[in-house]
CSV table of C-alpha atoms and ligand atoms in Angstrom, one decimal:
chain,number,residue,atom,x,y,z
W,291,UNK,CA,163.8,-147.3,28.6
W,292,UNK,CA,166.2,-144.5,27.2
W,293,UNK,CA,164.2,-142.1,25.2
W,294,UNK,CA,165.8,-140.9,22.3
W,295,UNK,CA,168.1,-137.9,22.6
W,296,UNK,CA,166.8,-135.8,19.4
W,297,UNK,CA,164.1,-133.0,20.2
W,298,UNK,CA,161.3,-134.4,19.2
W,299,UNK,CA,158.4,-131.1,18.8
W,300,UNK,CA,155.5,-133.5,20.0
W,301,UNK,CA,152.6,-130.2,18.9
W,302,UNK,CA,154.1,-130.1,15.6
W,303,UNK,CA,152.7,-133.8,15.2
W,304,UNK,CA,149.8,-133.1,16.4
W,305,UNK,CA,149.7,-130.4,14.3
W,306,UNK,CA,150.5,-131.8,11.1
W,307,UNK,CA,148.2,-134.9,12.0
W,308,UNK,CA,145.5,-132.5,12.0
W,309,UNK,CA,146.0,-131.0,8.8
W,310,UNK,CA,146.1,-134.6,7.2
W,311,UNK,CA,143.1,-135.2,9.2
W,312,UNK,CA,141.2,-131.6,7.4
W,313,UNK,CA,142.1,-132.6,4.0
W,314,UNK,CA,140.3,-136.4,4.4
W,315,UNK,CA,137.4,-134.6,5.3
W,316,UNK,CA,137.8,-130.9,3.7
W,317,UNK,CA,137.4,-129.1,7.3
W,318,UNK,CA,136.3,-125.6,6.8
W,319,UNK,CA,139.5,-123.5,7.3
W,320,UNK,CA,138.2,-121.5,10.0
W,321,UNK,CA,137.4,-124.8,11.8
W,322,UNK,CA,141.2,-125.9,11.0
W,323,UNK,CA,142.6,-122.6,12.3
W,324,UNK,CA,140.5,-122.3,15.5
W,325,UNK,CA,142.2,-126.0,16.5
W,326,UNK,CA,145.7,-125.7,15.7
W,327,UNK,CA,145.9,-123.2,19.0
W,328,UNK,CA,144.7,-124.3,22.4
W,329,UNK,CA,142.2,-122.1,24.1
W,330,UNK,CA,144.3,-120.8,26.9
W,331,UNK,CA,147.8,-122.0,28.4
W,332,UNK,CA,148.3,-121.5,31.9
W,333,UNK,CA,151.5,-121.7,33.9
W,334,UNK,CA,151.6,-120.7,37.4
W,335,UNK,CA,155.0,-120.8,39.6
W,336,UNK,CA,154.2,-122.1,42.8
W,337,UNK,CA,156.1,-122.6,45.9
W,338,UNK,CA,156.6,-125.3,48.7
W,339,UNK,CA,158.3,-125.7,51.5
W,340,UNK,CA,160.4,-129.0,51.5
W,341,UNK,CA,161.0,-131.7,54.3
W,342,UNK,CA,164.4,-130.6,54.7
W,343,UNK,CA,162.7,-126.7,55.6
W,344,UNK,CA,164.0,-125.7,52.2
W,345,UNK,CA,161.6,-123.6,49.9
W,346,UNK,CA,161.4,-125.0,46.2
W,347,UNK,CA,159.5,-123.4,43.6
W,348,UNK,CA,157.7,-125.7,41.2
W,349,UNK,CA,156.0,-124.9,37.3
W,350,UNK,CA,152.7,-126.2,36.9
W,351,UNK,CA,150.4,-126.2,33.4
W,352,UNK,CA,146.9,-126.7,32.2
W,353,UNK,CA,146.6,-126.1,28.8
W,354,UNK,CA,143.2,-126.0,28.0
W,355,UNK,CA,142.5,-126.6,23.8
W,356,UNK,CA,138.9,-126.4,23.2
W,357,UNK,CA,135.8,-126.6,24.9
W,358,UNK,CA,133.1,-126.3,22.2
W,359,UNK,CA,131.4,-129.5,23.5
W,360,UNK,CA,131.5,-129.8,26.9
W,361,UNK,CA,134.2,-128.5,29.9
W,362,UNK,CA,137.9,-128.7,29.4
W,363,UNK,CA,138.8,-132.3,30.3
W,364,UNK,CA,142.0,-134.3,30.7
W,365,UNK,CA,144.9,-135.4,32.9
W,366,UNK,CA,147.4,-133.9,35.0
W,367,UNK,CA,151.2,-135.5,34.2
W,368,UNK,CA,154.0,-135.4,37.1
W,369,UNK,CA,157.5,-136.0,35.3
W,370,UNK,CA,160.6,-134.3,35.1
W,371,UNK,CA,160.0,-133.7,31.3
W,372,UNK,CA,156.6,-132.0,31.4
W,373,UNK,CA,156.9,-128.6,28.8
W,374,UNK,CA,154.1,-126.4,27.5
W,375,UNK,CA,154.4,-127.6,24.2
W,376,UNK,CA,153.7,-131.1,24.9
W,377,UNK,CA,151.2,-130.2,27.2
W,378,UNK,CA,149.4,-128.4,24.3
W,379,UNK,CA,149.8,-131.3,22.3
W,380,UNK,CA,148.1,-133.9,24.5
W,381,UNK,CA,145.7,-131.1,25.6
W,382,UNK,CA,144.7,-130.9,21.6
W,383,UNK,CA,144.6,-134.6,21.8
W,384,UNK,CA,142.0,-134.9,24.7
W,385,UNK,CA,139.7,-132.7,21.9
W,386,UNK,CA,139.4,-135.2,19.9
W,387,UNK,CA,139.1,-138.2,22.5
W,388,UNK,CA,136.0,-136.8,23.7
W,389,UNK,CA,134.4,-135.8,20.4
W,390,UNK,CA,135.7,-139.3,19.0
W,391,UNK,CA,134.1,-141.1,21.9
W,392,UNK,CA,130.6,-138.6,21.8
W,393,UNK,CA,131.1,-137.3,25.6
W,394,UNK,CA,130.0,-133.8,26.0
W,395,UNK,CA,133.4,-132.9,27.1
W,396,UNK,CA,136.7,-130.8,25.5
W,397,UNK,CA,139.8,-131.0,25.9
W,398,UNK,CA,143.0,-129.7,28.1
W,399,UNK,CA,145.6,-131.3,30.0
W,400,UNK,CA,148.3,-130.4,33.0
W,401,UNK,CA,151.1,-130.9,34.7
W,402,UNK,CA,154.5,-130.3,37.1
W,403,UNK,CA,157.5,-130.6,35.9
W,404,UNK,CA,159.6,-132.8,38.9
W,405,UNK,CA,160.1,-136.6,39.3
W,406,UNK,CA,157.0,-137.2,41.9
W,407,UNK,CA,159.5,-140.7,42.9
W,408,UNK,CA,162.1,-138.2,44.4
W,409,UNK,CA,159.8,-136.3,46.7
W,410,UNK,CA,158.4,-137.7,49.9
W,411,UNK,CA,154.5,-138.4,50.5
W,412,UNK,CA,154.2,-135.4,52.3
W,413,UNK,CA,155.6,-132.8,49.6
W,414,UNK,CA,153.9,-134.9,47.5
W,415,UNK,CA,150.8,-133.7,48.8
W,416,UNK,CA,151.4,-130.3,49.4
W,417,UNK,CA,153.0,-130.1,45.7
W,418,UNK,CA,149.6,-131.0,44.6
W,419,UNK,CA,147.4,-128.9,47.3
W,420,UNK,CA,149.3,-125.9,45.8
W,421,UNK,CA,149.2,-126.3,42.5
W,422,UNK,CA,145.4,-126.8,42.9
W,423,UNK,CA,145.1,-123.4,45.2
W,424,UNK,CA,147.7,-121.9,42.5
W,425,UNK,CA,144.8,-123.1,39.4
W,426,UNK,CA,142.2,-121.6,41.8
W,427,UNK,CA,139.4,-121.0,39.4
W,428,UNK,CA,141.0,-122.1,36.1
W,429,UNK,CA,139.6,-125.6,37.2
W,430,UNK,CA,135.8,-126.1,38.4
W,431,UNK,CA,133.2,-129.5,37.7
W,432,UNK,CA,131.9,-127.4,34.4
W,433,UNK,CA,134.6,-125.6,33.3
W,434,UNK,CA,137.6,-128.0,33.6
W,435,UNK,CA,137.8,-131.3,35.3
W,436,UNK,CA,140.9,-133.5,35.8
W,437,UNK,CA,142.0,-136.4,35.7
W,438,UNK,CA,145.6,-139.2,36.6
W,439,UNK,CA,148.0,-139.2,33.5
W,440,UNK,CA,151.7,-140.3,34.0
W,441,UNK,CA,153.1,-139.9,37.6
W,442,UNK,CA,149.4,-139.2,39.2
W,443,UNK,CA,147.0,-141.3,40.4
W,444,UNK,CA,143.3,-141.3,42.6
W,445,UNK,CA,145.7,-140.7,45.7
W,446,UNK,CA,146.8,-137.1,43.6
W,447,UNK,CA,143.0,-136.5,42.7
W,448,UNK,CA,141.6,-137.5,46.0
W,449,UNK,CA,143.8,-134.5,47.4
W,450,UNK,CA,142.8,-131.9,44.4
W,451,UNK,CA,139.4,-132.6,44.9
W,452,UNK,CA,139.9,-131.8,48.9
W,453,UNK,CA,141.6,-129.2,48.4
W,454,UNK,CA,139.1,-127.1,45.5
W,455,UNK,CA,136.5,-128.2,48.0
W,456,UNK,CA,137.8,-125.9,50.5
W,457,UNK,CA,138.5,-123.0,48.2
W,458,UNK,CA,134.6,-123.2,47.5
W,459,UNK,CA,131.5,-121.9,50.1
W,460,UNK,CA,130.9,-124.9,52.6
W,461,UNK,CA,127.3,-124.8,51.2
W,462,UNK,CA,129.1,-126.0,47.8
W,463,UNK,CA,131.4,-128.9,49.0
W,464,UNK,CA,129.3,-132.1,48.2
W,465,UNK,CA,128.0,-130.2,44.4
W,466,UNK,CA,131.9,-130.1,43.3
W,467,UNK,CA,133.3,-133.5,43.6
W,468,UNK,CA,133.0,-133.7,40.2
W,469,UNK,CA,136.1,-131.2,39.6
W,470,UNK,CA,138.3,-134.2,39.0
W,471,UNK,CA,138.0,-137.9,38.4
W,472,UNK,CA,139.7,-140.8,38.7
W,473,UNK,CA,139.2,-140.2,42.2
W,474,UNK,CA,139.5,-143.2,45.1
W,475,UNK,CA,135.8,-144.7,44.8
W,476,UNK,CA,135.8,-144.1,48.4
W,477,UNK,CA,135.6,-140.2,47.7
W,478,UNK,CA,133.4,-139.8,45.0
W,479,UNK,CA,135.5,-142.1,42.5
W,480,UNK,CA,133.9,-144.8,40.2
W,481,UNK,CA,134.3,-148.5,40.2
W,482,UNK,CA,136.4,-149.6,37.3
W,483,UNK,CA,138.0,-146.6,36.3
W,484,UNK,CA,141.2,-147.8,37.8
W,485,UNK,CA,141.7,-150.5,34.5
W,486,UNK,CA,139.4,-147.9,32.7
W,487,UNK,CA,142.5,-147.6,30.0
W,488,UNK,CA,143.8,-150.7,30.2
W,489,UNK,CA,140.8,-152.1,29.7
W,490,UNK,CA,139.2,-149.6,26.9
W,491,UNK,CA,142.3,-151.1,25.1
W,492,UNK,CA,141.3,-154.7,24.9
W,493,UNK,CA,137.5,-153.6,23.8
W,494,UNK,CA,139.2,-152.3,21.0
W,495,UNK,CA,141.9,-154.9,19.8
W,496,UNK,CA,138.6,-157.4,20.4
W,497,UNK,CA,136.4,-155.3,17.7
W,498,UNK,CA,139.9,-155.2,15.7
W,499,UNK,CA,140.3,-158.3,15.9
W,500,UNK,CA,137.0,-159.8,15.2
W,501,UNK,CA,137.1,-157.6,12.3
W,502,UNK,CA,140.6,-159.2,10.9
W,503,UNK,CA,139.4,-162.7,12.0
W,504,UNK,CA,142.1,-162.6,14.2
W,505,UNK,CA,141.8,-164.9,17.1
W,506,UNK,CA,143.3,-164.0,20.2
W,507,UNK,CA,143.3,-166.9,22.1
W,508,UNK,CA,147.1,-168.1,22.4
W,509,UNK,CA,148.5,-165.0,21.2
W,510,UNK,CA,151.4,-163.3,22.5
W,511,UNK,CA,151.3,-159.6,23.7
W,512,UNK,CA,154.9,-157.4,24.6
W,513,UNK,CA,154.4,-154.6,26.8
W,514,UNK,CA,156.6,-151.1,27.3
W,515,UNK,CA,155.2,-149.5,30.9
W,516,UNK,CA,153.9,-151.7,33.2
W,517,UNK,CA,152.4,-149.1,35.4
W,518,UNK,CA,148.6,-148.3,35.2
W,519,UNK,CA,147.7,-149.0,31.6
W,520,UNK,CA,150.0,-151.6,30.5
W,521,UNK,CA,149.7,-153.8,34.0
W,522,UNK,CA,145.7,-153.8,33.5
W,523,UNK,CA,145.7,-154.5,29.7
W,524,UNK,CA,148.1,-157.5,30.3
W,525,UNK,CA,146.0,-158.6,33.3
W,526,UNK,CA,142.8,-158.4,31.1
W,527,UNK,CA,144.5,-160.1,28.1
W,528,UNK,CA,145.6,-163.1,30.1
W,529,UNK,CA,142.4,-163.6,30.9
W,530,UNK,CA,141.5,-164.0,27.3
W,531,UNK,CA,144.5,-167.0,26.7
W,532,UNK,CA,147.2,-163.9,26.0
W,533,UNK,CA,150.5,-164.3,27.4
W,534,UNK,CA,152.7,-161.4,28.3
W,535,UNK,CA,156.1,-162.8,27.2
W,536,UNK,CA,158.2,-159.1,27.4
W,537,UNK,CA,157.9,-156.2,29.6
W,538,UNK,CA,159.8,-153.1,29.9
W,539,UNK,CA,159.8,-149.8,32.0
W,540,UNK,CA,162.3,-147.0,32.9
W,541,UNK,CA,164.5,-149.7,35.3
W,542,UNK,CA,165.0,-152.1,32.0
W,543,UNK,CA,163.7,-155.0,30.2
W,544,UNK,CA,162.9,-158.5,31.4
W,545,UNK,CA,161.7,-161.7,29.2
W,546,UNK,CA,159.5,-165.1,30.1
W,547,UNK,CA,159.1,-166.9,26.8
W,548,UNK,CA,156.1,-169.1,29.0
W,549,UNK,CA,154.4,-166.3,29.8
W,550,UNK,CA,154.8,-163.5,33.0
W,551,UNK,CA,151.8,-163.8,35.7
W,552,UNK,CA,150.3,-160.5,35.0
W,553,UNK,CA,149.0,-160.2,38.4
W,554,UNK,CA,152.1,-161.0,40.4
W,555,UNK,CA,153.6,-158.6,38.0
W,556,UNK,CA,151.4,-155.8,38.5
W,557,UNK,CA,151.3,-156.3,42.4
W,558,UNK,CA,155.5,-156.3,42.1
W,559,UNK,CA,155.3,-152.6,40.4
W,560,UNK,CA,152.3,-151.5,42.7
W,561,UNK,CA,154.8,-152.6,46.1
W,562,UNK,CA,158.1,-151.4,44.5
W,563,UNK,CA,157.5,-149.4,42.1
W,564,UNK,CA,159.1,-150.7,38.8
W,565,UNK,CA,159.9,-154.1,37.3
W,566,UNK,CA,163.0,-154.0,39.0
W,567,UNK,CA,163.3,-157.0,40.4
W,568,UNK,CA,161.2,-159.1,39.5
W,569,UNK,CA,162.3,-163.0,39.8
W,570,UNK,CA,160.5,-164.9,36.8
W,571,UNK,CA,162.3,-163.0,33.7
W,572,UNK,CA,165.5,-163.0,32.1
W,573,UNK,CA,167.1,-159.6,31.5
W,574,UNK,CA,167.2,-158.8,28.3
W,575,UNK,CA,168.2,-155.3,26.4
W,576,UNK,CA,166.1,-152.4,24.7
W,577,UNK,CA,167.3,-154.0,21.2
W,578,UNK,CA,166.4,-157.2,22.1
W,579,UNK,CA,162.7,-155.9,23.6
W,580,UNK,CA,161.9,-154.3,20.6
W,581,UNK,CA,162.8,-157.0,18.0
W,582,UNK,CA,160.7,-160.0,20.2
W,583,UNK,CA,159.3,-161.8,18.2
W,584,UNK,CA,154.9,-161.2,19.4
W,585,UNK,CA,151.6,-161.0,18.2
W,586,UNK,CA,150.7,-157.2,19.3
W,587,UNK,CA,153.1,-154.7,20.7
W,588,UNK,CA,151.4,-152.8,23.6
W,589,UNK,CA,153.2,-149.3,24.1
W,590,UNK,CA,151.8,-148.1,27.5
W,591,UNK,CA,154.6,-145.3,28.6
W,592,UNK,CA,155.4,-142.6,27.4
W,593,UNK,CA,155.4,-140.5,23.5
W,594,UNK,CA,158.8,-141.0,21.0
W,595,UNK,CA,159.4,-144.2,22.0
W,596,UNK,CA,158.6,-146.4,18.7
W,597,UNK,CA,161.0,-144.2,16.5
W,598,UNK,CA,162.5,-145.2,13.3
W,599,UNK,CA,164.7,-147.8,14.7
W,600,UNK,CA,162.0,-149.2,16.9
W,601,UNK,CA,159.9,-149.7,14.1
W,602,UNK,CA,162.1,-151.4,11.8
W,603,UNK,CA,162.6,-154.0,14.9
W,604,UNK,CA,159.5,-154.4,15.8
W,605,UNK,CA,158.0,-158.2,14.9
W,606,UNK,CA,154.2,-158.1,15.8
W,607,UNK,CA,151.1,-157.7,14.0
W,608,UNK,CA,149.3,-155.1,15.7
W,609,UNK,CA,150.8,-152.0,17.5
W,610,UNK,CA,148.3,-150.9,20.5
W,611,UNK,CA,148.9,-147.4,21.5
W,612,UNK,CA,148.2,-147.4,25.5
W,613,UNK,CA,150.6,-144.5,25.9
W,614,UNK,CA,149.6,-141.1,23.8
W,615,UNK,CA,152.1,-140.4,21.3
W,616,UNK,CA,154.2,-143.2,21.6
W,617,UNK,CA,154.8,-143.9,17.8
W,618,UNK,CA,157.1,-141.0,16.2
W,619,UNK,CA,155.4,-140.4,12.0
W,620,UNK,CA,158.5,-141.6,10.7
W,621,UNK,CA,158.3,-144.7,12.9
W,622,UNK,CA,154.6,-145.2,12.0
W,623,UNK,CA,155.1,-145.0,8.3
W,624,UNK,CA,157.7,-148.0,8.9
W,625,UNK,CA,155.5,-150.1,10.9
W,626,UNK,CA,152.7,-149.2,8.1
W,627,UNK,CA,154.6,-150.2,5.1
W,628,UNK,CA,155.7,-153.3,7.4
W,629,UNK,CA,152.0,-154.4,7.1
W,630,UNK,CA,151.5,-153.3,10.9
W,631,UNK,CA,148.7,-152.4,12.0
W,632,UNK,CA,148.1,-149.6,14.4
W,633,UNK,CA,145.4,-148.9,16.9
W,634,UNK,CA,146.0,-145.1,17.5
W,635,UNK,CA,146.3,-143.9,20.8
W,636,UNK,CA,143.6,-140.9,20.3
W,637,UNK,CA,141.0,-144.5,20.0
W,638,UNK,CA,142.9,-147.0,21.6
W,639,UNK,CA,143.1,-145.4,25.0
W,640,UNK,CA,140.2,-143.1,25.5
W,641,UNK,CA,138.9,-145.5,27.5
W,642,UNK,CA,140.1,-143.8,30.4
W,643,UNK,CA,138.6,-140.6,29.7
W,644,UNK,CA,135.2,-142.4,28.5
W,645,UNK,CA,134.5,-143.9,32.1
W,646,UNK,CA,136.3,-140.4,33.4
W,647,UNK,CA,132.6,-139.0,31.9
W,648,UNK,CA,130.4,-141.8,33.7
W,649,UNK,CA,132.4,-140.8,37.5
W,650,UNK,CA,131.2,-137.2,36.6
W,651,UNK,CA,127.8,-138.0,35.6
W,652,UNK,CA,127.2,-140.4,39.2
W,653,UNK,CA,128.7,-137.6,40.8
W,654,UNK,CA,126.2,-135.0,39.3
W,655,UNK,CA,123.4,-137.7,40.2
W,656,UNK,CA,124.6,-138.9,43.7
W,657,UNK,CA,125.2,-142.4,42.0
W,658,UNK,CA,127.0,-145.5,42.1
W,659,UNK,CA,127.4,-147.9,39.0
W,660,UNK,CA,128.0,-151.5,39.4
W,661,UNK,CA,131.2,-152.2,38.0
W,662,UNK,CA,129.1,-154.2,35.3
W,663,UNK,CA,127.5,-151.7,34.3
W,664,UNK,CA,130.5,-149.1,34.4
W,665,UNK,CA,132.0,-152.0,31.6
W,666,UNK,CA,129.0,-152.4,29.7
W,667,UNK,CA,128.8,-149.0,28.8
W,668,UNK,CA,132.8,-148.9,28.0
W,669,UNK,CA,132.3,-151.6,26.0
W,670,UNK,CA,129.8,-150.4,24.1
W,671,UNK,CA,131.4,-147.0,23.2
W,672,UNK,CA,134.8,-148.4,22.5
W,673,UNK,CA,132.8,-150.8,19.6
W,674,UNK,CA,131.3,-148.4,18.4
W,675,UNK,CA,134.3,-146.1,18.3
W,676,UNK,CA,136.1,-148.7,16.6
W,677,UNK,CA,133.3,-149.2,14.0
W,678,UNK,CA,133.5,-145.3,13.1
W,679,UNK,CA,137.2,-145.0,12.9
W,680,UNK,CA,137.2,-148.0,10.4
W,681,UNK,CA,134.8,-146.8,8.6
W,682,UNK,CA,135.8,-143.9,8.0
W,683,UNK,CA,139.6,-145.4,7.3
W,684,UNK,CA,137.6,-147.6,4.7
W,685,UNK,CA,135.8,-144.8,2.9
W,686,UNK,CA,138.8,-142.4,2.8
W,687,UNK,CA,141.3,-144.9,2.2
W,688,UNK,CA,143.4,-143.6,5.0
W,689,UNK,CA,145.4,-145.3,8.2
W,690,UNK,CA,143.1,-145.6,11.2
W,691,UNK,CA,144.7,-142.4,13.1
W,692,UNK,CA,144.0,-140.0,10.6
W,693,UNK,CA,140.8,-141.3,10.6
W,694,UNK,CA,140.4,-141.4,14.3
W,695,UNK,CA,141.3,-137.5,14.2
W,696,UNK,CA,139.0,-137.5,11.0
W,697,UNK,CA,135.5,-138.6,13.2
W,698,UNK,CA,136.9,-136.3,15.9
W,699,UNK,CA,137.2,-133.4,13.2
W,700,UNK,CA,133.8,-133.9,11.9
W,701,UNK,CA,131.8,-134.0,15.4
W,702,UNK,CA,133.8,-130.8,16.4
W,703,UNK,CA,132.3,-129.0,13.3
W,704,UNK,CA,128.9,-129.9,13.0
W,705,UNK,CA,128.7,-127.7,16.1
W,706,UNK,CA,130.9,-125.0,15.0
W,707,UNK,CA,129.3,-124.6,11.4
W,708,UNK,CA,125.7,-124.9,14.1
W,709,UNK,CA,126.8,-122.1,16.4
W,710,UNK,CA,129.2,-120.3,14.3
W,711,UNK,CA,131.5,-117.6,15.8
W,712,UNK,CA,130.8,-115.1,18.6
W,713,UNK,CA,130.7,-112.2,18.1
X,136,LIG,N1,145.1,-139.0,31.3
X,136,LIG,C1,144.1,-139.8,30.6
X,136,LIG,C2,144.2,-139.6,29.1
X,136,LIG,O1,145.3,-139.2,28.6
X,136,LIG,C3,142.7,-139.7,31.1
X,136,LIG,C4,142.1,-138.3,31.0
X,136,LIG,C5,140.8,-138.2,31.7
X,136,LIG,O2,140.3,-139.2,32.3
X,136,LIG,O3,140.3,-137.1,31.7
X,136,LIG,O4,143.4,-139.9,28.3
């Protein structure tokens, strides 16, 4: 999927989202000020010794925005266009998952900037043992814990978590597991946070669609990014009668008016990587992807992809954001005035980070949930998430990401106004 060549300043978004966000519900100004800036913004320069014997020096971030109600929490992102600035933007935006979702965490996020795909499994793993000795102890299980994003995964985490474990005293090894989740459930990870997103997603489109007297059954779903999120919300949907009938990802787009096997699908990405390839769809082009003619529009990749000519294409009724960021303003305020619906990313997909909070509660506790029960609870919380966000779009009369940020907004000052400023 080309991303579109303008700049797009992905903070200032955030940013101005935020103000809308303090006018709904007339944030005290210090409250407003204190947000707009991330906490601290680390960037260490780190290097590693290649295959090939050459030495390459990589940059590395963790923004971390605010921690008022619990540790600094959020993913790390491997991609050749990770830059502070929209690290501090999806840092800001992990604040107000976990006050939206009630978990006594913050916010932050991190990153390398490199294409993990060009690298071998070896640099791979010393890339990410550095960059975790680099942090050293700007990470820890209560101060800042975290997590896959785009181009990581429990393999990544597995090796953070190693590697923090032996920066700590032997005597603390099994007490810090918790410094990162989405970890392999072998090693301290939790059943069901794999599809966590993915499946945080559907919860929500089900309470949306209950709400709209929408049924779901025999509906038609088109997802962008079939890695992670998108492959486990279409594998979840099909279960519920939705067909997948377009998919794209960086390597193109591909069509099935019957209907793609989600699972075969996802297991063709998991073995090679993309889409690419895959026998039971016709090729078809990023115009032609966009305009598809569906019931919801699933973007699961990356931000600035849904831009204004996205938008006016775009033939569905509800716009799921799996990615963060994926719908430009000017590209929302099109689908909006379109009569399309929008399930904002800072609700839609803090599903990950939700069961994120139930790995690092077992791993305080020296527990394992039954994958039931790691669903029940999602359920649950992504309900009742919904329930606030539309209520609160209802008695504002404002779109449902304003008021996502809105609930967000509120929780995060109760507890300022509470404990008020230091000194
Ligand atoms: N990277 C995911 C997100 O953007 C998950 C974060 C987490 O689990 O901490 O929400």
């Amino acid at each position: 999927m080309a991303t579109p060549q303008k700049h797009y300043d992905f903070y200032k978004v955030v940013q101005d989202y935020l103000d809308r966000a303090a006018t709904v519900v007339d944030l005290a100004p210090h409250v407003r000020t204190i947000l707009n800036q991330p906490k601290n913004e680390i960037i260490v320069n780190f290097p590693v010794r290649m295959d090939n014997g050459e030495v390459r020096l990589f940059k590395g971030y963790r923004v971390q925005h605010n921690n008022l109600l619990g540790p600094f929490k959020g993913g790390m992102r491997y991609h050749p266009q990770v830059s502070l600035d929209d690290v501090k933007a999806l840092a800001a935006m992990m604040t107000w998952k976990s006050a939206l979702m009630r978990l006594p965490f913050g916010g932050g996020k991190g990153g390398i900037k490199f294409d993990p795909h060009s690298v071998s499994r070896h640099e791979l793993q010393k890339i990410t043992r550095r960059f975790t000795h680099a942090l050293g102890e700007n990470i820890g299980p209560d101060f800042d814990i975290p997590a896959p994003d785009v181009g990581t995964n429990s393999q990544a985490m597995a090796w953070m978590m190693d590697t923090y474990s032996n920066m700590v005293g032997s005597n603390q090894k099994q007490s810090v597991k918790g410094v990162v989740t989405g970890k392999p459930v072998a090693s301290g990870g939790t059943l069901g946070r794999e599809k966590a997103t993915g499946q945080g997603m559907i919860y929500c489109l089900i309470e949306w669609a209950k709400e709209r007297g929408f049924e779901l059954e025999g509906k038609t779903m088109v997802v962008q990014g079939f890695g992670n999120v998108g492959s486990n919300a279409a594998v979840i949907l099909s279960k519920l009668g939705v067909s997948t009938i377009a998919v794209g990802d960086h390597t193109g787009y591909l069509y099935n008016p019957e209907g793609f096997n989600a699972h075969k699908l996802q297991d063709h990405v998991k073995a090679n990587g993309s889409i690419a390839g895959y026998p039971n769809g016709k090729a078809i082009t990023r115009e032609e992807f966009f305009a598809t003619k569906t019931d919801i529009f699933a973007p699961c990749a990356l931000e600035n992809q849904i831009d204004d000519a996205e938008a006016r294409a775009i033939n569905a009724t509800v716009v799921v954001e799996g990615a963060n960021g994926p719908t430009t303003p000017s590209g929302e305020k099109i689908l909006l005035e379109k009569g399309v619906e929008i399930l904002p990313d800072v609700l839609a997909n803090s599903g990950g980070v939700t069961v994120s909070y139930y790995e690092w509660v077992q791993n305080k506790r020296s527990e394992s949930w039954s994958e039931e029960e790691v669903d029940e609870r999602l359920e649950v919380a992504m309900k009742r998430a919904y329930r606030d966000v539309s209520d609160m779009a209802r008695n504002k009369k404002c779109d449902l990401r304003v008021a996502a940020y809105a609930v967000a907004l509120q929780r995060i000052e109760a507890v300022y106004k509470e404990r008020e400023i230091f000194p």
